Each structure stands twice: as C-alpha cells, then as structure tokens.
Amino acid sequence: MKKRLILVAIERHARDKYMQALREFFQDSLEIIGYYTNEQQLPAQLKCDLVLYTSQELVPIIRSRITETTNILLLRRVLVRREMQRLYVYPPGTKAVLFDYTEETAKYMISQILDCGYHNISFTPLGRDSTPQARQQALSTPNQLLVIVGLGDLVTISMPEIIDLGWAAIDPNELLEIAVLLRCFTDRMEQKLLQYIQLTSNANHGILYFLRSIMESQNRYQTVVELLEDGILVYQKDGYITHCNDSFANGFHLSKNQVVRASLHDLPLPKALHDLLLSHQPVEDKWVPGGASRSSFTVSIYEVGVLSEVVDYVAVIRSSDRVQRRSSQIRLNLKSQGFRAKYTFDHILGRSDAIQTCRKIAEHIAHADGPVLITGETGTGKELFAQAIHNASTRRNMPFVALNCAALTPTLLESELFGYEAGAFTGSKAEGHIGLFECAHEGTVFLDEIGEMPMELQAKLLRVLEEHEVRPVGSHRIVPVNVRIIAATNQDLYRQMEEKHFRADLFYRLSLFPLRLPPLRERPEDIPLLAHSFLDRIRQGVTMTDRLLQTLMHLEWRGNIRELRNYIQYMESSGSSVLDIDVLPPQPHVPADRDMPPWAKTEALPAASRQEQRLMLAILKTLQNDTMSRATLTQALTQQNLSISEYKVRQLLTLMREHGLLTYGTGRGGIRLTQHGMFSARQL
C-alpha cells in the first residue's frame, strides 16, 4: 500500500509548482495530495503519513488537523546554480533587495548566493511578513536591484531593475528525508538525486563524492546479487523490505515491485519460512519445508550492523533440490572417474537360461526405485549388474558411487560414507569432507561386501534408508539426501543374522528387490562365449581348440567369471595363435566327483603296450607335483623299482608330448605336465 504525502502551501501557484516537482521525483512511489490556504479551506483532518509545508506560519493550522504520530516537515528550497550566474555581471558594491515569502526565507536565499561566491552584491532581505519599518528602510536605501525567486505576482515593491532567479527547487536533503521517512527510496531516485544536487546551489562536494561512492558500491552489490541463483531478501526489524533479487521474486512467483517496499507480513510466503524470517534470529543452512506444492528450502539469515546496532537482516534462500543437484554435479565433475556407471545390460554376456532369467529380473528391478540386494559368489559380476541397473533406471544421468565396505576400517568407512565436519577427529581435513551419500544425491550408491559393514554403521545406514538424511561425523547438521542403495554380498546373510552379525531390520529393508547371480558352474554353456569375448579384448585372431573349451567347461571355477578371465589372460601370454590345453595354468580346481570330458576317459594315454602304458602312468605320477630333467626322471623311475633305460624314457616322453600330456621347458625348465597330463594323472 502506498504511503500518502500531503503538501500544504499558502499560494496556489506554489502548491502547483512543488506538487509537480514532487511527483516527478517520486513518480508512483507515493500518493501526493496538495492544498493551499489563501483561497482554500483545509480539510478538518489531514489523513496521511507526512505533511510537507512551505512556511512556518502554516504549522498551527496543520497541527490542529493531524494526529500526534503524523510526521511534518518544512519544505526547504534551494536556488539553481545556472540562474545565479546572472548576478556575476554586476560590479562590486552593487546594492540589492532580495524579496521572498518571508524575511527568514529571504535571508536563507541570500546565504545560498554568498556560499556560491557572489560577494559583488550587498543584499537586504525582505519578505511579505517584513515590518513597515523594515520595508520603508529597504526602499529608502539607494538600492539598484530587486532580486526575486519566482514570485513575480506577489511582489509589491518596485526597483529600477528586477531580476527573477526563477522558482527555487526543493532542497535535495528534504527529498532524501521524505524518502527515508516514508521508506520509498529506490535506485532510480538515487540517480535522480545525484543529478539534482549537481544543479542546486547548496551542492556539497563531500556529499557528492560520498553519494557517488555509495552508488558505485550499490551497483556492484546489485550486479553481484542479481547474478546469484540463490534468493536474496533484505529487510528491517519491522519487516519492511528494502531489497530483493530476481531469484527470490521468481522463486515465489512475485514481481520485484510486489516485494520491495512491502512488509514481510503481507508477502504470500510458506508459513514456516515466514515465521523464520520474522524471528530475527541469525541461522545458517536451516532446513525449511516448502509445503505440498513447493520444494523445501535451506535458509541462512545474517545481521547487518551499524555502530553496534542491527539495522537490517539479509536472508539467503536456496531451493534444496537445486542446491543438491548442483553440488552433485560439481562433485561428479571433480571425481568423475569413480562416480560413473560404465556398464549396461548389453555388457552382460550369456545365452543360458540361468543368466537370461537373472537379466530379466534385473531389468524389472531397474524400472522400480527401491533398495536392491545382489547376492552371489565372488566374481559373478555383482557390480556389473549394479551399474546396468543404474544405467537403465531414471537415475541414469546422476552419480553412481561405489564403495567396498570390506576395504576400509570402521572409522574410515563412516567418514567416507557420511562425511565429516572440519576438525571432527585427529587427522581430518581442515576443510572437512563431503560424504559419498551427499555426493550421490539423486543417484545410486553401490555398497559391495555389505556383510562386512560394522553393526554400528548398519544402524546409520538404516536411517538413510528410512529417513533419507545423513548427519556428517562431528556435526549437528542434518543433510537430506535422495539416493538409491544397491548392496551386494557373497556371504550368507541369513546365517549372519542368526549369529547377530547383521541387523535383521536392515536386511529386510535392503532386500526389497533381491537378485541372486548364478555361479559360472551353473551356466557352463556360457563359458565358450565368455572365453572368446575375453580373448578378443586382449588380442584379435587367436583361436581356441574344442579340446580346450571342453576342458574349461568342466572346471570348478571357484572364482567364477573373474577366474575365467584370468585363465584367458594367462593362456594368451603364451603367444600362440591357437590355444590348446598345453597352455592352461597349473593346478586347476577340479572336484573329484565332477564328470570329466570324454577325452580324459578314453584317450588318457597314447596307444601302446600294457607295459609301456604302465611306464607312462608312472611318468605322469612322478611329474604330477614336480618339474624335472630327463635324467632326473629316469633316476626317479628306477628308484620306484621300474626297469627302464634313459633311451626308453626319451621314447615315451616323445610319445606323451605328441599326445599333449607334457611339454619341455626352455633352458633348464625341465619337463612338466600340461593341463591334459594333470587330468590324466588324477583320473588314472
């Protein structure tokens, strides 16, 4: 609501002149009404916020028509510098009469002329209220000049020469005081006031410099504030708002004109925010609910003091969603290497029913948005599935943060997940540390080896799942987070719950969407596809024999896909373009009750006489756990009470080598069994 100003003058032309000047300066910031007394009766009551009067003789009339709380202010006038320059042409010693409304205002005008350096004229003040004696004395003095200030119609005396300096302007100090009293000062008025001061006679260079400095600082401040994405609101103790930026106004669907110079009490703000702003208590990052149709805020309120007195409050209002999205993006850029999911469902290889069923379940889980618990033996691809689920979900464009719970001590694990405040513990960073849950806001956190998480941290993790908030170590600050948690383990969590090593409430909260990954031995038909894929990534143009693939399909694979990949890397390092069983790593995992490939049963030894096969079997057993030269081998066989010459040993070794049972090492490498030979030794 606009403040009301009433101007009371004696003459009509004075009222009209100064009403026009006031409206040009204040424009639509004030409601301005004017009266004059010589031909017009004032209303019985002057209902307004400020009365501006042109002469002291009006004060008793005005006082009888206003309340005790209504402000009154004398309208002071100042001469215009450009008009005063006309006085410069008169020689020193010139005598003049300066006529104005009152003798007192005439003296005030003379002092302005003298302050501007026009000492060539000696003035006598005269006004409409001057006594007859003063008037007679002024007229009897041989004055050469009559100077008036826009009062041509009111002049009742004559002189040889009359100079009209034109209407005096309203004193800039009065305009500033009006703006302050009625709290309607704007940036546009500030610029106009500066121009006004430069035109008038009472221009103070110190004030001009000070005002320019203030304007420069204010322009910098305004530019910076408008560039901020945060909403900025500046208000006084009684709720009167002096400034806001576009971010604040737009955030609450208001215009700046609706906010600036309004009262906090009248703004349509959420009640919780409204109450916090009017509490006049400094706060920092206080979370405020936004209501059903609006996101929440974090609010900081700072005091602005002058001479040990609080004069203003500055509120910084941030949308929680925007701040967290922006901070997540910044952190993602800073640590992009560990915050990105690389794999999709296209990276999951296999045609077996087991893996296809698992993939369909995972794709279904990806389109939901709840906690996931992936179980499976080591090396089955739990993180691969976690990344694929993230990349197929609605969170795909947000961070994917992975952490192995078994890789850190309990203290480090807590600080890594939840972050910590500066100086939270000995050895902590001076600037504090942002936790992974905050970094992953709007994204996914993958917790591998969840079964290794200490019980005390399990309780904190449960709070994240239930309350969607974290509290950094050493802080009282609660940070809202929105993350999806995918946990993984190769342990039996049911047994851990029975042994009180894992919280049952956390288990059932995590396993909203359970996913079990099959071990490689349950999908042997996928091994050739996986083996070829791994080999092609290492070196193109290398092939594997059917005998090698059959062997791979019948291994136990305790390390699952990770172990298979290691086998392929080992065999490729042989440099051969065709990989066979002779390049398999030593000591494979082969269970005693596992079916052997057909060649291991029917072609274990080369075709030979019974005696030669008995000798070859002895050679296999002798080399099963050792590598040795031919001479050492012959000696070892002889010690087993076998009658065999070194020549015969050489002959049988050649035959067994051709059959893929053994190989010769280079230099002093000696003779050793191939993978085929190891199988044959165990089977036979």
XYZ file of C-alpha atoms in Angstrom:
684
model
C 0.000 0.000 0.000
C 1.364 3.422 -0.988
C 2.275 5.976 1.661
C 0.418 9.308 1.475
C 2.117 12.737 1.462
C 0.155 15.999 1.795
C 1.701 19.291 0.644
C 0.323 22.474 2.220
C 1.294 25.835 0.669
C -0.018 29.389 1.043
C -0.331 30.267 -2.640
C -1.890 28.161 -5.329
C 0.971 28.590 -7.774
C 3.456 27.411 -5.091
C 1.344 24.330 -4.453
C 1.165 23.526 -8.169
C 4.868 24.108 -8.746
C 6.064 21.889 -5.883
C 3.389 19.229 -6.422
C 4.757 18.828 -9.942
C 8.356 18.589 -8.665
C 7.412 16.005 -6.034
C 5.524 13.831 -8.496
C 8.390 13.954 -10.989
C 10.810 12.770 -8.318
C 8.713 10.144 -6.526
C 6.553 9.145 -9.516
C 4.210 6.326 -8.437
C 6.037 5.535 -5.191
C 3.822 7.862 -3.173
C 0.290 9.191 -3.196
C 0.710 13.004 -3.238
C -2.104 15.463 -2.417
C -1.772 19.278 -2.277
C -3.649 22.165 -0.649
C -3.186 25.967 -0.464
C -4.614 28.187 2.260
C -5.160 31.679 0.882
C -8.208 30.695 -1.167
C -8.966 27.166 0.086
C -10.199 25.688 3.346
C -8.127 22.743 4.587
C -9.977 19.526 5.466
C -10.794 19.050 9.140
C -8.420 16.081 9.227
C -5.276 15.546 7.209
C -5.032 11.761 6.981
C -1.551 10.944 5.736
C 1.895 9.684 6.677
C 3.691 13.005 6.195
C 2.703 16.663 5.848
C 5.081 18.922 3.939
C 4.552 22.674 4.466
C 6.119 25.692 2.757
C 6.036 28.249 5.586
C 6.269 28.263 9.394
C 3.028 30.242 9.641
C 1.183 27.121 8.467
C 2.326 24.950 11.407
C -0.502 25.851 13.879
C -3.156 25.224 11.205
C -1.621 21.843 10.310
C -1.097 20.710 13.925
C -4.802 21.038 14.633
C -5.646 18.675 11.793
C -3.211 15.754 12.299
C -2.578 13.055 14.854
C 0.382 13.060 17.213
C 2.094 10.309 15.206
C 1.917 12.121 11.856
C 5.252 13.477 10.666
C 5.519 17.105 9.487
C 8.411 18.575 7.542
C 9.297 22.051 6.271
C 9.817 22.214 2.520
C 13.136 23.969 2.116
C 14.062 25.483 -1.240
C 17.421 25.949 -2.933
C 18.466 28.168 -5.829
C 19.516 26.790 -9.197
C 23.171 27.442 -9.997
C 22.548 28.251 -13.636
C 20.152 31.115 -12.764
C 22.517 32.628 -10.176
C 25.195 33.130 -12.859
C 23.231 36.205 -13.987
C 24.372 38.006 -10.816
C 28.018 37.732 -11.780
C 27.871 40.674 -14.232
C 27.152 43.266 -11.545
C 30.124 45.271 -10.226
C 31.272 45.018 -6.619
C 29.356 47.273 -4.263
C 26.015 46.775 -6.005
C 23.136 47.072 -3.567
C 20.050 44.894 -3.905
C 16.887 43.780 -2.124
C 16.041 40.070 -2.149
C 12.313 39.538 -1.756
C 10.737 36.196 -0.808
C 7.758 34.707 1.059
C 9.176 35.645 4.446
C 12.115 37.632 5.656
C 13.565 34.432 7.117
C 13.444 32.586 3.763
C 14.903 35.678 2.080
C 17.881 35.503 4.435
C 18.239 31.798 3.625
C 18.322 32.573 -0.117
C 20.946 35.295 0.416
C 23.155 32.835 2.346
C 22.994 30.421 -0.607
C 24.092 33.164 -3.020
C 27.017 34.113 -0.787
C 28.006 30.445 -0.336
C 28.316 30.180 -4.095
C 30.831 33.067 -4.138
C 28.708 36.008 -5.313
C 30.055 38.702 -2.988
C 29.807 41.523 -5.510
C 26.275 42.381 -4.356
C 25.169 43.565 -0.916
C 21.671 42.201 -0.178
C 18.906 43.401 2.082
C 16.345 40.672 2.949
C 12.676 41.485 2.632
C 9.550 39.334 2.827
C 5.814 39.580 2.884
C 5.997 39.415 6.660
C 8.542 42.252 6.979
C 7.529 45.157 9.230
C 6.569 48.508 7.658
C 9.716 49.961 9.181
C 11.912 47.314 7.539
C 10.117 47.789 4.268
C 10.480 51.608 4.484
C 14.163 51.337 5.339
C 14.822 49.000 2.401
C 13.028 51.252 -0.046
C 14.714 54.431 1.237
C 18.150 52.938 0.743
C 19.532 53.673 -2.758
C 19.242 50.061 -3.886
C 19.811 49.471 -7.533
C 18.416 45.953 -7.887
C 15.433 43.833 -6.824
C 16.047 40.070 -6.833
C 13.064 37.708 -6.609
C 12.734 33.915 -6.703
C 9.769 33.132 -8.945
C 7.334 35.361 -7.026
C 6.552 37.941 -9.674
C 2.814 38.038 -8.875
C 3.478 38.601 -5.170
C 5.978 41.456 -5.441
C 4.529 44.675 -4.050
C 7.598 46.886 -4.367
C 9.413 48.312 -7.366
C 13.051 48.908 -8.198
C 14.936 50.276 -11.199
C 15.895 46.746 -12.186
C 14.287 43.393 -11.316
C 15.963 40.002 -11.713
C 13.856 36.866 -11.328
C 16.083 33.853 -10.480
C 13.160 31.556 -11.194
C 11.470 29.097 -8.881
C 13.771 27.652 -6.297
C 13.999 23.894 -6.357
C 13.129 21.626 -3.457
C 16.195 21.042 -1.302
C 17.694 17.606 -2.167
C 18.144 16.995 1.567
C 14.375 17.324 2.002
C 13.713 14.872 -0.833
C 16.075 12.366 0.765
C 14.459 12.826 4.177
C 10.998 12.291 2.705
C 12.166 9.065 1.021
C 13.709 7.808 4.261
C 10.712 8.713 6.438
C 8.245 7.097 4.059
C 10.585 4.211 3.108
C 10.189 4.655 -0.588
C 13.767 5.266 -1.718
C 14.608 3.468 -4.964
C 17.691 3.106 -7.159
C 16.094 5.418 -9.732
C 15.650 8.128 -7.074
C 19.284 7.753 -6.085
C 20.427 8.595 -9.611
C 17.977 11.477 -9.883
C 19.027 12.850 -6.505
C 22.644 12.930 -7.642
C 21.687 14.976 -10.716
C 19.510 17.223 -8.568
C 22.356 18.011 -6.160
C 24.679 18.938 -9.015
C 22.172 21.542 -10.286
C 21.427 23.267 -6.998
C 23.282 25.979 -5.151
C 23.940 24.079 -1.917
C 25.860 21.266 -3.600
C 28.312 19.859 -1.098
C 31.278 18.251 -2.826
C 31.871 15.891 0.098
C 28.269 14.699 -0.079
C 28.520 14.371 -3.845
C 31.641 12.231 -3.549
C 30.064 10.149 -0.805
C 26.867 9.634 -2.786
C 28.804 8.637 -5.911
C 30.819 6.137 -3.853
C 27.637 4.696 -2.390
C 26.093 4.398 -5.837
C 29.171 2.652 -7.223
C 29.212 0.208 -4.313
C 25.481 -0.335 -4.604
C 25.746 -1.003 -8.330
C 28.444 -3.590 -7.701
C 26.364 -5.112 -4.933
C 23.255 -5.140 -7.128
C 25.119 -6.779 -10.006
C 26.560 -9.492 -7.786
C 23.247 -10.151 -6.037
C 21.349 -10.433 -9.311
C 23.899 -12.921 -10.650
C 23.306 -15.246 -7.706
C 20.997 -18.201 -8.186
C 20.081 -18.009 -4.511
C 17.174 -15.849 -3.463
C 18.296 -12.707 -1.561
C 15.945 -10.703 0.667
C 16.974 -7.630 2.714
C 14.539 -6.400 5.361
C 14.408 -4.327 8.545
C 13.340 -5.219 12.074
C 9.707 -4.303 11.494
C 9.573 -6.434 8.342
C 9.950 -3.582 5.854
C 11.704 -4.959 2.745
C 14.415 -2.804 1.196
C 15.728 -5.148 -1.491
C 15.331 -8.498 -3.189
C 16.813 -10.075 -6.303
C 15.043 -11.686 -9.256
C 15.802 -15.192 -7.974
C 13.786 -14.547 -4.817
C 10.887 -12.890 -6.619
C 10.714 -15.524 -9.362
C 11.036 -18.349 -6.855
C 7.787 -17.268 -5.211
C 6.032 -16.163 -8.418
C 6.142 -12.471 -7.481
C 7.432 -9.337 -9.156
C 10.146 -7.229 -7.518
C 7.675 -4.322 -7.314
C 5.412 -6.512 -5.183
C 8.264 -7.285 -2.799
C 10.452 -4.176 -2.437
C 8.995 -1.596 -0.009
C 6.360 -4.102 1.063
C 6.102 -5.697 4.502
C 7.083 -9.282 5.213
C 3.726 -9.642 6.937
C 1.959 -9.115 3.603
C 4.049 -11.441 1.399
C 2.478 -14.808 0.404
C 5.336 -16.990 1.678
C 5.187 -20.509 3.173
C 4.315 -20.196 6.852
C 7.476 -21.914 8.105
C 9.659 -19.560 6.035
C 7.597 -16.546 7.053
C 7.955 -17.372 10.764
C 11.702 -17.964 10.455
C 12.324 -14.621 8.717
C 10.357 -12.712 11.358
C 12.132 -14.474 14.223
C 15.087 -12.096 13.717
C 17.449 -14.869 14.747
C 20.640 -15.462 12.735
C 20.639 -19.000 11.325
C 22.771 -20.887 8.832
C 21.520 -23.528 6.390
C 18.273 -24.041 8.289
C 16.049 -26.531 6.506
C 12.507 -25.262 5.942
C 9.696 -27.384 4.436
C 8.180 -25.878 1.326
C 4.711 -27.387 1.591
C 2.763 -29.743 -0.656
C 3.315 -27.862 -3.928
C 6.800 -26.478 -3.362
C 10.259 -27.911 -2.763
C 11.955 -27.350 0.586
C 14.487 -24.601 1.296
C 17.665 -24.036 3.188
C 17.704 -20.581 4.751
C 20.551 -18.514 6.172
C 19.856 -15.207 7.960
C 22.610 -12.684 8.666
C 22.542 -9.451 10.684
C 23.770 -6.150 9.243
C 25.014 -3.821 11.963
C 25.914 -0.130 12.028
C 27.540 1.349 15.146
C 26.771 -1.807 17.156
C 23.083 -1.674 16.220
C 21.351 -4.195 13.968
C 19.719 -2.248 11.138
C 18.963 -4.919 8.545
C 18.670 -8.653 8.030
C 19.836 -10.450 4.903
C 18.175 -13.769 4.124
C 19.738 -16.196 1.639
C 17.147 -18.700 0.459
C 18.142 -21.757 -1.533
C 15.934 -24.407 -3.078
C 17.139 -27.710 -1.606
C 16.644 -29.622 -4.851
C 18.605 -27.103 -6.931
C 21.435 -26.859 -4.443
C 21.807 -30.610 -4.143
C 21.604 -31.144 -7.895
C 24.237 -28.512 -8.465
C 26.512 -29.790 -5.699
C 26.107 -33.337 -7.005
C 27.072 -32.180 -10.481
C 30.121 -30.301 -9.175
C 31.269 -33.271 -7.135
C 30.612 -35.554 -10.065
C 32.865 -33.407 -12.242
C 35.570 -33.362 -9.579
C 35.533 -37.141 -9.074
C 34.058 -38.323 -12.353
C 36.307 -41.357 -12.518
C 34.661 -43.050 -9.574
C 31.190 -41.592 -9.969
C 30.166 -43.001 -13.314
C 28.481 -46.265 -14.246
C 30.114 -47.652 -17.406
C 28.219 -50.891 -17.957
C 24.728 -51.620 -19.257
C 22.723 -54.795 -19.745
C 24.343 -55.125 -23.187
C 27.619 -55.920 -21.423
C 26.126 -58.980 -19.706
C 27.031 -61.986 -21.882
C 25.395 -65.395 -21.830
C 22.698 -67.461 -23.530
C 21.964 -69.870 -20.688
C 18.545 -69.904 -19.073
C 20.127 -69.036 -15.731
C 21.697 -65.764 -16.881
C 18.770 -64.790 -19.120
C 16.336 -65.186 -16.224
C 18.645 -63.172 -13.991
C 18.890 -60.398 -16.560
C 15.090 -60.139 -16.939
C 14.683 -59.809 -13.174
C 17.368 -57.100 -13.086
C 15.697 -55.144 -15.903
C 12.434 -55.233 -13.972
C 14.223 -54.014 -10.833
C 15.839 -51.149 -12.772
C 12.459 -49.612 -13.563
C 11.469 -49.619 -9.891
C 13.149 -47.316 -7.383
C 13.912 -49.125 -4.165
C 16.847 -50.791 -2.423
C 18.404 -53.812 -4.163
C 20.333 -56.703 -2.579
C 22.525 -58.651 -5.019
C 23.886 -61.959 -3.759
C 26.325 -64.296 -5.455
C 29.746 -65.850 -5.185
C 32.866 -63.801 -5.726
C 33.499 -62.969 -9.366
C 29.904 -63.445 -10.570
C 29.534 -59.813 -11.748
C 27.645 -58.111 -8.916
C 28.968 -54.610 -9.688
C 28.354 -55.172 -13.398
C 24.687 -55.838 -12.638
C 24.551 -52.862 -10.231
C 25.857 -50.491 -12.909
C 23.475 -51.952 -15.503
C 20.519 -51.434 -13.148
C 21.588 -47.816 -12.534
C 22.011 -47.071 -16.245
C 18.560 -48.488 -17.028
C 16.872 -46.504 -14.228
C 15.535 -42.956 -14.085
C 18.709 -42.007 -12.191
C 20.972 -42.808 -15.136
C 22.148 -39.188 -15.563
C 23.089 -38.798 -11.907
C 26.136 -40.114 -9.999
C 26.897 -43.789 -9.443
C 29.115 -44.119 -6.369
C 30.668 -47.485 -5.469
C 32.339 -48.422 -2.191
C 33.714 -51.724 -0.903
C 32.732 -51.990 2.767
C 35.487 -54.537 3.436
C 38.248 -52.277 2.129
C 38.186 -49.678 4.937
C 38.382 -49.638 8.696
C 35.098 -48.832 10.506
C 36.171 -45.236 11.240
C 37.257 -44.534 7.676
C 34.157 -46.246 6.298
C 31.905 -43.986 8.371
C 33.690 -40.780 7.336
C 33.730 -41.867 3.688
C 30.009 -42.630 3.619
C 28.679 -39.788 5.774
C 31.456 -37.180 5.552
C 32.734 -35.117 8.459
C 32.977 -31.545 9.668
C 36.262 -29.656 9.894
C 38.277 -30.873 12.876
C 35.911 -33.765 13.594
C 38.792 -36.043 14.569
C 42.575 -36.186 14.636
C 43.951 -36.256 11.104
C 40.774 -34.933 9.481
C 40.982 -32.366 6.709
C 40.818 -28.753 7.824
C 38.004 -28.052 5.369
C 36.009 -31.175 6.259
C 34.908 -33.902 3.858
C 31.730 -34.485 1.867
C 30.326 -37.992 2.275
C 29.500 -40.301 -0.601
C 25.783 -40.190 0.174
C 25.822 -36.423 -0.380
C 27.926 -36.807 -3.498
C 25.459 -39.343 -4.908
C 22.349 -37.224 -4.288
C 19.680 -38.142 -6.867
C 21.878 -41.054 -7.979
C 22.878 -44.541 -6.792
C 25.213 -45.787 -4.060
C 26.626 -49.307 -4.563
C 27.805 -50.902 -1.316
C 29.833 -54.020 -2.109
C 30.577 -56.583 0.622
C 27.721 -55.206 2.744
C 28.121 -58.198 5.055
C 31.412 -56.717 6.276
C 29.805 -53.474 7.496
C 30.146 -53.000 11.288
C 26.941 -53.177 13.329
C 27.150 -49.529 14.467
C 27.278 -48.336 10.865
C 24.414 -50.628 9.916
C 22.176 -48.542 12.195
C 23.225 -45.327 10.439
C 22.654 -46.917 7.039
C 19.164 -47.943 8.146
C 18.437 -44.289 8.964
C 19.483 -43.261 5.457
C 17.063 -45.814 4.017
C 14.184 -44.813 6.259
C 14.636 -41.046 6.781
C 16.564 -40.120 3.610
C 19.003 -37.960 5.553
C 22.582 -38.121 6.802
C 24.500 -36.397 9.589
C 28.228 -35.875 8.951
C 30.633 -37.033 11.657
C 31.140 -34.310 14.278
C 28.204 -32.223 13.016
C 24.719 -31.348 14.250
C 23.698 -30.582 10.686
C 21.162 -32.904 9.034
C 21.507 -33.178 5.254
C 18.552 -34.511 3.233
C 19.621 -36.959 0.510
C 17.803 -38.862 -2.179
C 19.774 -41.938 -3.206
C 19.056 -45.477 -4.297
C 21.118 -48.071 -2.467
C 22.259 -51.254 -4.188
C 24.046 -53.607 -1.813
C 25.951 -56.771 -2.695
C 27.466 -59.662 -0.780
C 28.949 -63.137 -1.281
C 28.127 -64.118 2.283
C 25.137 -65.895 3.794
C 23.310 -63.011 5.448
C 20.703 -65.338 6.958
C 23.425 -67.086 8.907
C 24.952 -63.729 9.869
C 21.573 -62.582 11.201
C 21.311 -65.747 13.299
C 24.805 -65.106 14.650
C 23.874 -61.452 15.398
C 26.467 -60.110 12.942
C 23.916 -58.467 10.640
C 20.801 -56.495 11.554
C 17.576 -58.194 10.536
C 15.766 -54.845 10.039
C 18.495 -53.675 7.679
C 18.434 -56.962 5.769
C 14.698 -56.795 5.135
C 14.944 -53.098 4.232
C 17.740 -53.751 1.741
C 16.187 -56.823 0.181
C 13.111 -55.099 -1.197
C 14.396 -56.225 -4.594
C 16.594 -59.334 -4.164
C 18.733 -60.586 -7.048
C 20.789 -63.824 -6.967
C 23.550 -64.224 -9.559
C 24.324 -67.809 -10.650
C 27.911 -69.093 -10.337
C 29.723 -69.976 -13.542
C 29.486 -73.722 -12.882
C 25.686 -73.432 -13.133
C 25.968 -71.972 -16.624
C 28.814 -73.906 -18.321
C 27.249 -73.368 -21.747
C 28.172 -69.662 -21.437
C 31.887 -70.370 -20.918
C 32.879 -70.545 -24.646
C 31.110 -67.217 -25.322
C 32.769 -65.551 -22.328
C 36.180 -67.037 -23.139
C 36.079 -65.814 -26.756
C 34.927 -62.369 -25.574
C 37.815 -62.047 -23.111
C 40.313 -63.294 -25.684
C 39.105 -60.866 -28.376
C 39.567 -57.945 -25.997
C 43.203 -58.930 -25.449
C 44.292 -59.943 -28.943
C 42.465 -60.446 -32.194
C 42.997 -63.520 -34.411
C 43.645 -66.029 -31.604
C 41.565 -69.218 -31.560
C 40.946 -71.972 -29.021
C 40.666 -75.680 -29.722
C 37.499 -77.588 -28.925
C 39.505 -79.691 -26.508
C 40.495 -76.564 -24.574
C 36.923 -75.264 -24.493
C 35.673 -78.653 -23.277
C 38.267 -78.542 -20.520
C 37.233 -75.037 -19.489
C 33.584 -76.092 -19.324
C 34.435 -78.855 -16.839
C 36.482 -76.809 -14.365
C 35.002 -75.898 -10.983
C 35.578 -72.096 -11.291
C 35.612 -71.147 -7.655
C 36.490 -67.578 -8.724
C 33.752 -67.646 -11.402
C 33.974 -65.167 -14.289
C 36.916 -63.319 -12.757
C 38.906 -66.566 -12.631
C 37.960 -67.407 -16.220
C 39.212 -64.016 -17.361
C 42.498 -64.600 -15.529
C 42.875 -68.005 -17.249
C 42.393 -66.419 -20.658
C 44.986 -63.722 -19.916
C 47.451 -66.383 -18.755
C 46.967 -68.583 -21.841
C 47.151 -65.652 -24.264
C 50.528 -64.698 -22.812
C 51.973 -67.874 -24.385
C 51.988 -66.018 -27.711
C 50.400 -68.915 -29.607
C 47.771 -68.189 -32.237
C 45.964 -71.447 -31.410
C 45.423 -72.114 -27.724
C 45.211 -75.700 -26.536
C 45.244 -77.467 -23.195
C 49.032 -77.366 -23.022
C 48.895 -73.629 -22.152
C 46.463 -73.965 -19.260
C 47.697 -72.650 -15.905
C 48.951 -75.308 -13.451
C 46.918 -76.764 -10.590
C 43.366 -76.113 -11.746
C 40.476 -76.614 -9.390
C 38.972 -79.993 -10.290
C 36.496 -81.651 -7.913
C 36.881 -85.459 -7.504
C 33.204 -86.123 -8.176
C 32.951 -83.984 -11.298
C 32.362 -85.551 -14.718
C 35.484 -85.446 -16.886
C 35.438 -84.557 -20.557
C 35.323 -87.594 -22.892
C 38.988 -87.386 -23.928
C 40.037 -87.664 -20.284
C 38.444 -91.093 -20.051
C 39.071 -92.670 -23.438
C 42.262 -91.028 -24.534
C 44.141 -90.540 -21.306
C 47.275 -92.349 -22.645
C 48.609 -92.897 -26.145
C 48.013 -96.273 -27.739
C 50.860 -98.573 -26.585
C 51.569 -101.901 -24.980
C 50.365 -102.543 -21.451
C 53.943 -102.331 -20.160
C 54.546 -99.001 -21.890
C 51.230 -97.602 -20.613
C 52.223 -98.681 -17.086
C 55.519 -96.804 -17.521
C 53.751 -93.737 -18.917
C 51.374 -93.739 -15.945
C 54.397 -93.839 -13.641
C 55.850 -90.859 -15.506
C 52.580 -88.940 -15.040
C 52.507 -89.655 -11.329
C 56.175 -88.698 -10.934
C 55.721 -85.363 -12.756
C 52.370 -84.586 -11.161
C 53.822 -82.327 -8.486
C 57.255 -81.548 -9.906
C 59.256 -80.457 -12.934
C 62.483 -82.299 -13.698
C 65.059 -83.153 -16.366
C 65.030 -86.444 -18.299
C 68.000 -87.820 -16.348
C 66.378 -86.951 -13.013
C 63.132 -88.501 -14.185
C 64.924 -91.741 -15.182
C 66.575 -91.877 -11.787
C 63.254 -91.332 -10.018
C 61.618 -94.152 -12.006
C 64.472 -96.511 -11.206
C 64.031 -95.761 -7.514
C 60.434 -96.968 -7.904
C 61.813 -100.398 -8.846
C 60.948 -99.866 -12.505
C 63.390 -101.265 -15.050
C 63.721 -98.543 -17.672
C 66.591 -97.044 -19.639
C 67.093 -93.375 -20.369
C 66.556 -94.138 -24.075
C 63.169 -95.702 -23.274
C 62.268 -92.721 -21.152
C 63.106 -90.401 -24.056
C 60.974 -92.536 -26.393
C 57.938 -92.499 -24.073
C 58.318 -88.776 -23.387
C 58.207 -88.059 -27.121
C 55.036 -90.132 -27.447
C 53.392 -88.422 -24.448
C 54.373 -84.982 -25.713
C 52.712 -85.670 -29.060
C 49.593 -86.702 -27.156
C 49.565 -83.379 -25.255
C 50.361 -84.846 -21.867
C 53.577 -82.963 -21.192
C 55.834 -80.271 -22.508
C 59.550 -79.423 -22.446
C 60.633 -76.221 -20.791
C 63.260 -73.974 -22.345
C 66.804 -73.971 -20.964
C 66.764 -75.659 -17.596
C 62.980 -75.537 -17.387
C 62.747 -79.313 -17.480
C 59.735 -81.488 -18.264
C 56.310 -80.660 -16.848
C 52.773 -81.891 -17.296
C 50.216 -79.973 -19.296
C 46.667 -79.472 -18.097
C 45.760 -82.607 -20.033
C 48.517 -84.515 -18.288
C 47.326 -83.331 -14.874
C 43.805 -84.544 -15.615
C 45.126 -87.874 -16.828
C 47.310 -88.329 -13.748
C 44.391 -87.707 -11.411
C 41.921 -89.789 -13.385
C 44.200 -92.739 -13.852
